[in-house]
CSV table of C-alpha atoms and ligand atoms in Angstrom, one decimal:
chain,number,residue,atom,x,y,z
A,194,UNK,CA,0.0,0.0,0.0
A,195,UNK,CA,1.4,3.3,-1.1
A,196,UNK,CA,0.7,5.8,1.7
A,197,UNK,CA,-0.5,3.4,4.4
A,198,UNK,CA,-1.9,6.1,6.7
A,199,UNK,CA,1.6,6.7,8.1
A,200,UNK,CA,2.3,3.3,9.6
A,201,UNK,CA,-1.0,2.9,11.5
A,202,UNK,CA,-1.4,-0.6,10.0
A,203,UNK,CA,1.1,-3.4,10.3
A,204,UNK,CA,-0.9,-5.4,7.7
A,205,UNK,CA,-3.0,-3.5,5.1
A,206,UNK,CA,-6.7,-3.8,5.7
A,207,UNK,CA,-7.3,-5.5,2.4
A,208,UNK,CA,-4.9,-8.3,3.5
A,209,UNK,CA,-5.9,-8.5,7.2
A,210,UNK,CA,-9.6,-8.6,6.5
A,211,UNK,CA,-9.9,-10.7,3.4
A,212,UNK,CA,-11.9,-13.8,4.0
A,213,UNK,CA,-9.8,-17.0,3.7
A,214,UNK,CA,-11.2,-20.4,3.0
A,215,UNK,CA,-11.8,-22.2,6.3
A,216,UNK,CA,-12.1,-19.1,8.3
A,217,UNK,CA,-14.9,-19.5,11.0
A,218,UNK,CA,-16.9,-16.4,12.0
A,219,UNK,CA,-17.7,-18.2,15.3
A,220,UNK,CA,-14.0,-17.6,16.2
A,221,UNK,CA,-14.1,-13.9,15.2
A,222,UNK,CA,-13.6,-11.4,18.0
A,223,UNK,CA,-15.9,-8.5,17.0
A,224,UNK,CA,-13.9,-6.2,19.3
A,225,UNK,CA,-10.6,-6.9,17.5
A,226,UNK,CA,-8.9,-4.5,15.2
A,227,UNK,CA,-7.0,-6.7,12.6
A,228,UNK,CA,-4.0,-5.2,11.1
A,229,UNK,CA,-4.3,-1.9,13.0
A,230,UNK,CA,-1.5,-1.2,15.4
A,231,UNK,CA,-2.3,2.3,16.7
A,232,UNK,CA,-4.7,4.0,19.0
A,233,UNK,CA,-8.4,4.9,18.7
A,234,UNK,CA,-7.4,8.6,18.6
A,235,UNK,CA,-5.0,7.9,15.7
A,236,UNK,CA,-7.7,5.9,14.0
A,237,UNK,CA,-10.2,8.7,14.3
A,238,UNK,CA,-7.7,11.2,13.0
A,239,UNK,CA,-6.8,8.9,10.1
A,240,UNK,CA,-10.4,8.6,9.1
A,241,UNK,CA,-10.4,12.3,8.1
A,242,UNK,CA,-7.0,12.2,6.4
A,243,UNK,CA,-7.8,9.0,4.5
A,244,UNK,CA,-11.3,10.2,3.7
A,245,UNK,CA,-9.7,13.1,1.8
A,246,UNK,CA,-7.6,10.6,-0.1
A,247,UNK,CA,-10.7,8.5,-0.9
A,248,UNK,CA,-12.5,11.7,-2.0
A,249,UNK,CA,-9.9,12.6,-4.6
A,250,UNK,CA,-9.7,9.0,-5.9
A,251,UNK,CA,-13.5,9.0,-6.3
A,252,UNK,CA,-13.4,12.4,-8.0
A,253,UNK,CA,-11.0,10.9,-10.6
A,254,UNK,CA,-13.4,8.0,-11.2
A,255,UNK,CA,-16.3,10.5,-11.6
A,256,UNK,CA,-14.2,12.6,-14.0
A,257,UNK,CA,-13.5,9.5,-16.1
A,258,UNK,CA,-17.1,8.6,-16.0
A,259,UNK,CA,-18.0,12.0,-17.4
A,260,UNK,CA,-15.6,11.2,-20.3
A,261,UNK,CA,-17.4,7.9,-21.1
A,262,UNK,CA,-15.4,5.5,-18.9
A,263,UNK,CA,-17.8,2.7,-17.9
A,264,UNK,CA,-15.9,1.6,-14.7
A,265,UNK,CA,-17.5,1.9,-11.3
A,266,UNK,CA,-16.9,0.7,-7.8
A,267,UNK,CA,-19.6,-1.0,-5.8
A,268,UNK,CA,-19.4,-1.2,-2.0
A,269,UNK,CA,-21.7,-3.9,-0.6
A,270,UNK,CA,-22.5,-3.7,3.1
A,271,UNK,CA,-24.0,-6.7,4.8
A,272,UNK,CA,-24.4,-7.0,8.5
A,273,UNK,CA,-26.9,-7.6,11.3
A,274,UNK,CA,-29.0,-4.7,12.6
A,275,UNK,CA,-26.8,-2.2,14.6
A,276,UNK,CA,-23.6,-3.4,12.9
A,277,UNK,CA,-23.2,0.2,11.7
A,278,UNK,CA,-24.1,0.1,8.0
A,279,UNK,CA,-25.8,3.5,8.2
A,280,UNK,CA,-22.9,5.0,10.1
A,281,UNK,CA,-20.6,3.7,7.5
A,282,UNK,CA,-22.4,5.5,4.8
A,283,UNK,CA,-22.5,8.7,6.8
A,284,UNK,CA,-18.9,8.7,8.1
A,285,UNK,CA,-17.0,7.0,5.3
A,286,UNK,CA,-19.0,7.7,2.1
A,287,UNK,CA,-19.8,11.1,3.6
A,288,UNK,CA,-16.3,12.1,2.7
A,289,UNK,CA,-16.9,12.0,-1.0
A,290,UNK,CA,-18.9,14.2,-3.4
A,291,UNK,CA,-22.6,13.0,-3.3
A,292,UNK,CA,-22.9,13.6,-7.0
A,293,UNK,CA,-20.6,10.6,-7.6
A,294,UNK,CA,-22.4,8.3,-5.3
A,295,UNK,CA,-25.3,5.9,-6.1
A,296,UNK,CA,-26.6,4.8,-2.7
A,297,UNK,CA,-29.4,2.3,-2.3
A,298,UNK,CA,-30.7,0.6,0.9
A,299,UNK,CA,-32.6,-2.6,0.4
A,300,UNK,CA,-35.4,-3.4,2.7
A,301,UNK,CA,-38.3,-5.9,2.6
A,302,UNK,CA,-39.1,-6.3,-1.0
A,303,UNK,CA,-42.1,-4.2,-2.2
A,304,UNK,CA,-45.1,-5.9,-3.9
A,305,UNK,CA,-43.6,-4.9,-7.2
A,306,UNK,CA,-40.2,-6.3,-6.4
A,307,UNK,CA,-41.8,-9.6,-5.2
A,308,UNK,CA,-43.2,-10.1,-8.6
A,309,UNK,CA,-39.7,-10.2,-10.1
A,310,UNK,CA,-36.6,-12.3,-9.8
A,311,UNK,CA,-34.6,-11.3,-6.6
A,312,UNK,CA,-31.8,-9.9,-8.8
A,313,UNK,CA,-34.2,-7.5,-10.6
A,314,UNK,CA,-34.1,-4.7,-8.0
A,315,UNK,CA,-30.3,-5.1,-7.6
A,316,UNK,CA,-29.7,-4.9,-11.3
A,317,UNK,CA,-31.7,-1.7,-11.5
A,318,UNK,CA,-29.7,-0.2,-8.7
A,319,UNK,CA,-26.2,-0.9,-10.1
A,320,UNK,CA,-23.8,2.1,-10.3
A,321,UNK,CA,-23.4,3.9,-13.6
A,322,UNK,CA,-20.0,4.4,-15.1
A,323,UNK,CA,-17.9,6.7,-13.0
A,324,UNK,CA,-20.0,6.2,-9.9
A,325,UNK,CA,-19.3,4.8,-6.5
A,326,UNK,CA,-22.3,2.5,-5.7
A,327,UNK,CA,-23.2,1.8,-2.1
A,328,UNK,CA,-25.6,-1.1,-1.2
A,329,UNK,CA,-26.9,-1.0,2.4
A,330,UNK,CA,-27.9,-4.7,2.3
A,331,UNK,CA,-28.1,-6.3,-1.1
A,332,UNK,CA,-28.9,-9.5,-3.0
A,333,UNK,CA,-27.2,-11.3,-0.1
A,334,UNK,CA,-30.4,-10.8,1.9
A,335,UNK,CA,-31.8,-13.5,-0.4
A,336,UNK,CA,-29.4,-16.1,1.2
A,337,UNK,CA,-29.5,-14.6,4.7
A,338,UNK,CA,-32.9,-13.4,6.0
A,339,UNK,CA,-34.6,-15.5,3.4
A,340,UNK,CA,-32.7,-18.6,4.3
A,341,UNK,CA,-33.1,-18.1,8.1
A,342,UNK,CA,-36.9,-17.6,7.8
A,343,UNK,CA,-37.4,-20.1,5.0
A,344,UNK,CA,-39.2,-17.6,2.8
A,345,UNK,CA,-38.4,-19.8,-0.1
A,346,UNK,CA,-37.7,-23.6,-0.2
A,347,UNK,CA,-34.2,-24.7,0.6
A,348,UNK,CA,-33.7,-25.9,-3.0
A,349,UNK,CA,-34.3,-22.4,-4.1
A,350,UNK,CA,-32.0,-20.5,-1.8
A,351,UNK,CA,-29.3,-23.2,-2.2
A,352,UNK,CA,-29.2,-22.5,-5.9
A,353,UNK,CA,-28.6,-18.8,-5.3
A,354,UNK,CA,-25.0,-19.0,-4.2
A,355,UNK,CA,-23.9,-20.1,-7.7
A,356,UNK,CA,-26.3,-17.7,-9.3
A,357,UNK,CA,-24.9,-14.8,-7.3
A,358,UNK,CA,-21.3,-15.8,-8.2
A,359,UNK,CA,-22.3,-15.8,-11.9
A,360,UNK,CA,-24.1,-12.5,-11.5
A,361,UNK,CA,-21.1,-10.9,-9.9
A,362,UNK,CA,-18.7,-12.4,-12.5
A,363,UNK,CA,-20.7,-10.7,-15.2
A,364,UNK,CA,-20.7,-7.5,-13.2
A,365,UNK,CA,-16.9,-7.5,-13.0
A,366,UNK,CA,-16.8,-8.1,-16.7
A,367,UNK,CA,-18.7,-4.9,-17.3
A,368,UNK,CA,-16.1,-2.8,-15.4
A,369,UNK,CA,-17.5,-2.8,-11.8
A,370,UNK,CA,-15.1,-3.4,-9.0
A,371,UNK,CA,-16.8,-5.1,-6.0
A,372,UNK,CA,-15.9,-4.4,-2.4
A,373,UNK,CA,-18.0,-6.8,-0.3
A,374,UNK,CA,-17.9,-6.0,3.4
A,375,UNK,CA,-19.4,-8.4,6.0
A,376,UNK,CA,-19.8,-6.4,9.2
A,377,UNK,CA,-19.8,-8.3,12.4
A,378,UNK,CA,-21.1,-7.1,15.7
A,379,UNK,CA,-21.4,-9.3,18.8
A,380,UNK,CA,-24.7,-10.3,20.4
A,381,UNK,CA,-23.8,-8.2,23.6
A,382,UNK,CA,-22.8,-5.1,21.6
A,383,UNK,CA,-25.9,-5.4,19.6
A,384,UNK,CA,-27.9,-5.4,22.9
A,385,UNK,CA,-26.3,-2.3,24.1
A,386,UNK,CA,-26.8,-0.5,20.8
A,387,UNK,CA,-30.5,-1.5,20.8
A,388,UNK,CA,-30.7,-0.3,24.4
A,389,UNK,CA,-29.4,3.1,23.4
A,390,UNK,CA,-32.0,3.3,20.7
A,391,UNK,CA,-34.7,2.8,23.4
A,392,UNK,CA,-33.2,5.3,25.8
A,393,UNK,CA,-32.8,8.3,23.4
A,394,UNK,CA,-35.7,10.0,21.7
A,395,UNK,CA,-33.4,10.9,18.8
A,396,UNK,CA,-32.7,7.2,18.3
A,397,UNK,CA,-36.3,5.8,18.5
A,398,UNK,CA,-36.6,6.0,14.8
A,399,UNK,CA,-33.8,3.4,14.4
A,400,UNK,CA,-35.5,1.0,16.7
A,401,UNK,CA,-37.5,-1.8,15.2
A,402,UNK,CA,-39.2,-4.3,17.5
A,403,UNK,CA,-38.5,-7.0,14.9
A,404,UNK,CA,-34.8,-6.6,15.7
A,405,UNK,CA,-35.3,-8.3,19.1
A,406,UNK,CA,-37.2,-11.1,17.4
A,407,UNK,CA,-34.2,-11.6,15.0
A,408,UNK,CA,-31.8,-11.9,18.0
A,409,UNK,CA,-33.4,-15.2,18.9
A,410,UNK,CA,-32.3,-16.4,15.5
A,411,UNK,CA,-28.7,-15.4,16.0
A,412,UNK,CA,-27.2,-18.9,15.6
A,413,UNK,CA,-29.2,-19.4,12.3
A,414,UNK,CA,-27.9,-16.1,11.1
A,415,UNK,CA,-24.3,-17.0,12.0
A,416,UNK,CA,-24.7,-20.2,9.9
A,417,UNK,CA,-26.2,-18.2,7.0
A,418,UNK,CA,-23.3,-15.7,7.1
A,419,UNK,CA,-20.8,-18.5,7.3
A,420,UNK,CA,-22.3,-20.2,4.3
A,421,UNK,CA,-22.4,-16.9,2.4
A,422,UNK,CA,-18.7,-16.3,3.0
A,423,UNK,CA,-17.8,-19.9,2.2
A,424,UNK,CA,-19.7,-20.0,-1.1
A,425,UNK,CA,-19.5,-16.5,-2.5
A,426,UNK,CA,-16.0,-15.2,-1.6
A,427,UNK,CA,-14.2,-15.5,-4.9
A,428,UNK,CA,-10.8,-14.5,-6.2
A,429,UNK,CA,-12.1,-11.5,-8.0
A,430,UNK,CA,-14.9,-10.6,-5.6
A,431,UNK,CA,-13.7,-11.6,-2.2
A,432,UNK,CA,-15.5,-10.8,1.1
A,433,UNK,CA,-13.8,-8.7,3.7
A,434,UNK,CA,-14.7,-9.7,7.2
A,435,UNK,CA,-14.8,-6.5,9.4
A,436,UNK,CA,-15.2,-6.6,13.2
A,437,UNK,CA,-17.6,-3.8,14.1
A,438,UNK,CA,-17.9,-3.6,17.9
A,439,UNK,CA,-15.5,-0.6,17.6
A,440,UNK,CA,-17.0,1.8,15.2
A,441,UNK,CA,-13.9,3.9,14.8
A,442,UNK,CA,-12.0,0.7,13.6
A,443,UNK,CA,-14.7,-0.5,11.2
A,444,UNK,CA,-14.9,2.9,9.6
A,445,UNK,CA,-11.2,3.4,9.0
A,446,UNK,CA,-10.9,-0.2,7.8
A,447,UNK,CA,-13.6,0.2,5.2
A,448,UNK,CA,-12.1,3.5,4.1
A,449,UNK,CA,-8.8,1.6,3.5
A,450,UNK,CA,-10.6,-1.2,1.6
A,451,UNK,CA,-12.2,1.4,-0.7
A,452,UNK,CA,-8.9,3.3,-1.2
A,453,UNK,CA,-7.3,-0.1,-2.1
A,454,UNK,CA,-10.0,-0.8,-4.6
A,455,UNK,CA,-9.7,2.6,-6.2
A,456,UNK,CA,-5.9,2.4,-6.4
A,457,UNK,CA,-6.1,-0.9,-8.2
A,458,UNK,CA,-8.0,0.9,-11.0
A,459,UNK,CA,-4.9,3.1,-11.6
A,460,UNK,CA,-7.0,6.0,-12.5
A,461,UNK,CA,-5.6,9.0,-14.3
A,462,UNK,CA,-7.3,12.3,-14.9
A,463,UNK,CA,-9.0,12.2,-18.3
A,464,UNK,CA,-7.3,13.8,-21.3
A,465,UNK,CA,-9.0,17.0,-22.5
A,466,UNK,CA,-11.1,16.7,-25.7
A,467,UNK,CA,-10.0,20.2,-26.7
A,468,UNK,CA,-6.7,21.9,-27.3
A,469,UNK,CA,-5.6,23.5,-24.0
A,470,UNK,CA,-3.4,26.2,-25.5
A,471,UNK,CA,-6.0,27.1,-28.1
A,472,UNK,CA,-8.6,27.4,-25.3
A,473,UNK,CA,-6.3,29.6,-23.2
A,474,UNK,CA,-5.8,31.9,-26.1
A,475,UNK,CA,-9.5,32.0,-26.9
A,476,UNK,CA,-10.4,32.7,-23.3
A,477,UNK,CA,-7.8,35.5,-23.0
A,478,UNK,CA,-9.2,37.2,-26.1
A,479,UNK,CA,-12.8,36.9,-25.0
B,236,AMP,P1,-33.1,-1.8,7.8
B,236,AMP,O1,-31.9,-2.1,7.1
B,236,AMP,O2,-33.0,-1.7,9.3
B,236,AMP,O3,-33.9,-0.7,7.2
B,236,AMP,O4,-34.1,-3.1,7.6
B,236,AMP,C1,-34.4,-3.6,6.4
B,236,AMP,C2,-35.1,-5.0,6.6
B,236,AMP,O5,-35.4,-5.5,5.3
B,236,AMP,C3,-34.2,-6.0,7.3
B,236,AMP,O6,-34.9,-6.6,8.4
B,236,AMP,C4,-33.9,-7.0,6.2
B,236,AMP,O7,-33.8,-8.3,6.7
B,236,AMP,C5,-35.1,-6.9,5.3
B,236,AMP,N1,-34.9,-7.4,4.0
B,236,AMP,C6,-33.9,-6.9,3.1
B,236,AMP,N2,-33.9,-7.7,2.0
B,236,AMP,C7,-34.9,-8.6,2.2
B,236,AMP,C8,-35.4,-9.7,1.4
B,236,AMP,N3,-34.9,-9.9,0.1
B,236,AMP,N4,-36.3,-10.4,1.8
B,236,AMP,C9,-36.9,-10.2,3.1
B,236,AMP,N5,-36.4,-9.2,3.9
B,236,AMP,C10,-35.5,-8.4,3.4
B,237,MG,MG1,-32.9,-1.8,11.2
């Protein structure tokens, strides 16, 4: 990594967090800070500095998109309620120019969405060339909540892992770089975050009684997340497993994952489609 946030990481986030075959999320410590060797204060400071780096990379992608480049970056955020998906959008994506961001949050499918294949609404929401797409939940809900609740028969959701791999392969082929982030919060931390939502009037809106119901299904969700990682983490579209009990860590980590993805695109500023000297002369004479 070029400018690795001035030595705050001993292992780059993209390496430390990449899902490796055999990795068990049951063994994951959600309070851990893989790869990061400095303090919370340094982490918070780095978030702003690295957010600026992310912003200029994103601007370059946007500029290229305006010149017809079809490449895009798609951040997929998956995680249980309270894992911090919304905060990730506000505090990480918040650093970049909103014009260049295509943000979509996926909830319970609408009646119209239910009439279509589960990838229909996802396809419609894909980022255009030059854009940074952000999915707050995604097509993976169709092998997570849908699997846990048995909304479709097992034979159906089992077939979806291959289908999703194929879908993402085609996506990569059209110039989209995927950054898939699985956010893990512990059961205890989730409880305290839900408690806060019940204690503060400014947080009531985030509270959903259904979240407590889902807590009872925690082991089934763990299994579904493990299967998702085992079956859909591929060479070109790997999952990154991010411990999220410490918000400052998860935010700087995802910032670094995005910077890494953008840097791999080796973006340059687009060439002008006019003669600069001629235009300078014309402007001076005008
Ligand atoms: P939130 O992210 O808190 O706004 O909640 C969105 C809700 O939509 C979560 O409970 C998800 O499990 C649910 N959801 C998202 N996608 C699907 C889906 N494909 N089928 C059923 N529920 C879904
Ligand atoms: Mg919620």
